[in-house]
Short mmCIF file of C-alpha atoms in Angstrom, two decimals:
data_model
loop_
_atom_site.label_atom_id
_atom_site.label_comp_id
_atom_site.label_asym_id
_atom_site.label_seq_id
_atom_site.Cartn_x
_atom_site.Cartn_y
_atom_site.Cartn_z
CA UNK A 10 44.92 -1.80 26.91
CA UNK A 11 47.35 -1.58 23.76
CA UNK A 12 49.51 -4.95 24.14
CA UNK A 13 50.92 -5.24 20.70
CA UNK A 14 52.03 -3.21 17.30
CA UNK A 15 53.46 -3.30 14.04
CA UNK A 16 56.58 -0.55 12.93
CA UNK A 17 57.13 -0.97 9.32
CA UNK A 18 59.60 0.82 7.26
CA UNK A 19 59.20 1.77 3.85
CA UNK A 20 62.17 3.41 1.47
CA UNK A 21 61.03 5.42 -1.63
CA UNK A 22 62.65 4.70 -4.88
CA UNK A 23 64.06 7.97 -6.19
CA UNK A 24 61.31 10.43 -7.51
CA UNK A 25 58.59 8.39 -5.50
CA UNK A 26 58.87 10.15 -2.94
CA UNK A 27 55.37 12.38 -3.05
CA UNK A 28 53.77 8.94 -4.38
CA UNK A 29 54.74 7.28 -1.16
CA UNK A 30 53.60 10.45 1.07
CA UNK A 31 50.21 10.20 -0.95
CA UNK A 32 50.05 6.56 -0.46
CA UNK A 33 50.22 6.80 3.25
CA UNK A 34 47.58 9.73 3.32
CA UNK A 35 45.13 7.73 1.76
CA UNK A 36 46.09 4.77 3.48
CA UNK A 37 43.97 6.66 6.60
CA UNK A 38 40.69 5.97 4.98
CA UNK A 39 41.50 2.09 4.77
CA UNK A 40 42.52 1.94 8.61
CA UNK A 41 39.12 3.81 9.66
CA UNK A 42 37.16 0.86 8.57
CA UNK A 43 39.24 -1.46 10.78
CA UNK A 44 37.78 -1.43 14.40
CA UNK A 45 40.48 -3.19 15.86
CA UNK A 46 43.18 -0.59 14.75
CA UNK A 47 43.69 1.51 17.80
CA UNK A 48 46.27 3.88 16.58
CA UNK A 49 47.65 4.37 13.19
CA UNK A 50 50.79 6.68 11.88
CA UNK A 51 51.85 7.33 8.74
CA UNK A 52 55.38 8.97 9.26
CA UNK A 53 57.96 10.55 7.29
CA UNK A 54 61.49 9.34 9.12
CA UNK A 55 63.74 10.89 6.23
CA UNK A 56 63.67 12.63 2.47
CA UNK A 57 62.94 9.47 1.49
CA UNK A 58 62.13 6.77 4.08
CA UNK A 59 58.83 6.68 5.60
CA UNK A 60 56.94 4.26 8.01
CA UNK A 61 53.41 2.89 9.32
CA UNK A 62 53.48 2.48 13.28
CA UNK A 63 49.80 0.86 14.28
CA UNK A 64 48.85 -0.40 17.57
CA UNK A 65 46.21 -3.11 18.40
CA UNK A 66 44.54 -4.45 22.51
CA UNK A 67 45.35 -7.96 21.03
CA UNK A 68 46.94 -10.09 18.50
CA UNK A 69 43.99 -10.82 16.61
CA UNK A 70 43.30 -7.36 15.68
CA UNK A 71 47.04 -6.74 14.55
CA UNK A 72 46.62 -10.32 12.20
CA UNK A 73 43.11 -8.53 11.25
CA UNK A 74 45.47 -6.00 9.69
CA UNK A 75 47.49 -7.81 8.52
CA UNK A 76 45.31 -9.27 6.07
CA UNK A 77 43.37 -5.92 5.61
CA UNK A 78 42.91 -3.19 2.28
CA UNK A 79 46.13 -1.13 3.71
CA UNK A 80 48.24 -4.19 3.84
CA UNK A 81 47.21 -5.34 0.48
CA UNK A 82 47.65 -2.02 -1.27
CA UNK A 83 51.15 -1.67 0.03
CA UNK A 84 51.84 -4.73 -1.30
CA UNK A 85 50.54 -4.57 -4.57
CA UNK A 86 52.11 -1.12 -4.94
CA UNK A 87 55.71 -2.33 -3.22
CA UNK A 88 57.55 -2.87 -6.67
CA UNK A 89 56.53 0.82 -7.92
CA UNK A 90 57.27 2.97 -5.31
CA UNK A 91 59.81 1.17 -3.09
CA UNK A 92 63.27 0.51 -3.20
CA UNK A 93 63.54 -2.35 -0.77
CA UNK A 94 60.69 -4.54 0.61
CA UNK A 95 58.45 -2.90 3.19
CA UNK A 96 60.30 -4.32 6.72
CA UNK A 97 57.34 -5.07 8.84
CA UNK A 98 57.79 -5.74 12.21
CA UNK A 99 55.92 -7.30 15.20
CA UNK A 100 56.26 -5.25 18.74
CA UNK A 101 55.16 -5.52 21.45
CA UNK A 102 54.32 -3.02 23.68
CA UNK A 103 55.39 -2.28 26.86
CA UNK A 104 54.16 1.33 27.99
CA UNK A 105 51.51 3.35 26.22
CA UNK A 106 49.98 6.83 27.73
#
């Protein structure tokens, strides 16, 4: 059962837009190696805000994660491609089909 989640929101600085699609695309290989990754979205909200929605059965796989390759890449590459910090959230979830 899928219990909890992250949403994080990312905004592309201007012209880093296609970097920031590409980012999340390769991102995909990263989250493949991560067993405890249920689901994983890379998502376009906007021309130039874009997100990560991942789900996990239990805490420990969303900390897993959070201390993963994707995590570190976004944050290495934060102060090149995005405007703002990324906004990661914790969710919970309360339906899933």
């Amino acid at each position: 059962m899928i219990k909890v989640g992250l949403l994080v929101r990312l905004e592309a600085k201007p012209g880093k837009e296609q970097a920031v699609a590409d980012f999340l695309r390769g991102g995909l290989a990263l989250v493949m190696e991560e067993p405890d990754t249920v689901t994983w979205y890379g998502i376009q909200m906007g021309p130039s805000t874009f997100g990560i929605f991942d789900t996990f059965a239990e805490d420990a796989g969303r900390k897993a994660h959070l201390g993963g390759k994707v995590a570190a890449a976004l944050m290495a590459n934060a102060e090149e491609l995005f405007s703002t910090p990324p906004a990661i959230e914790m969710i919970d979830i309360l339906a899933s089909k």
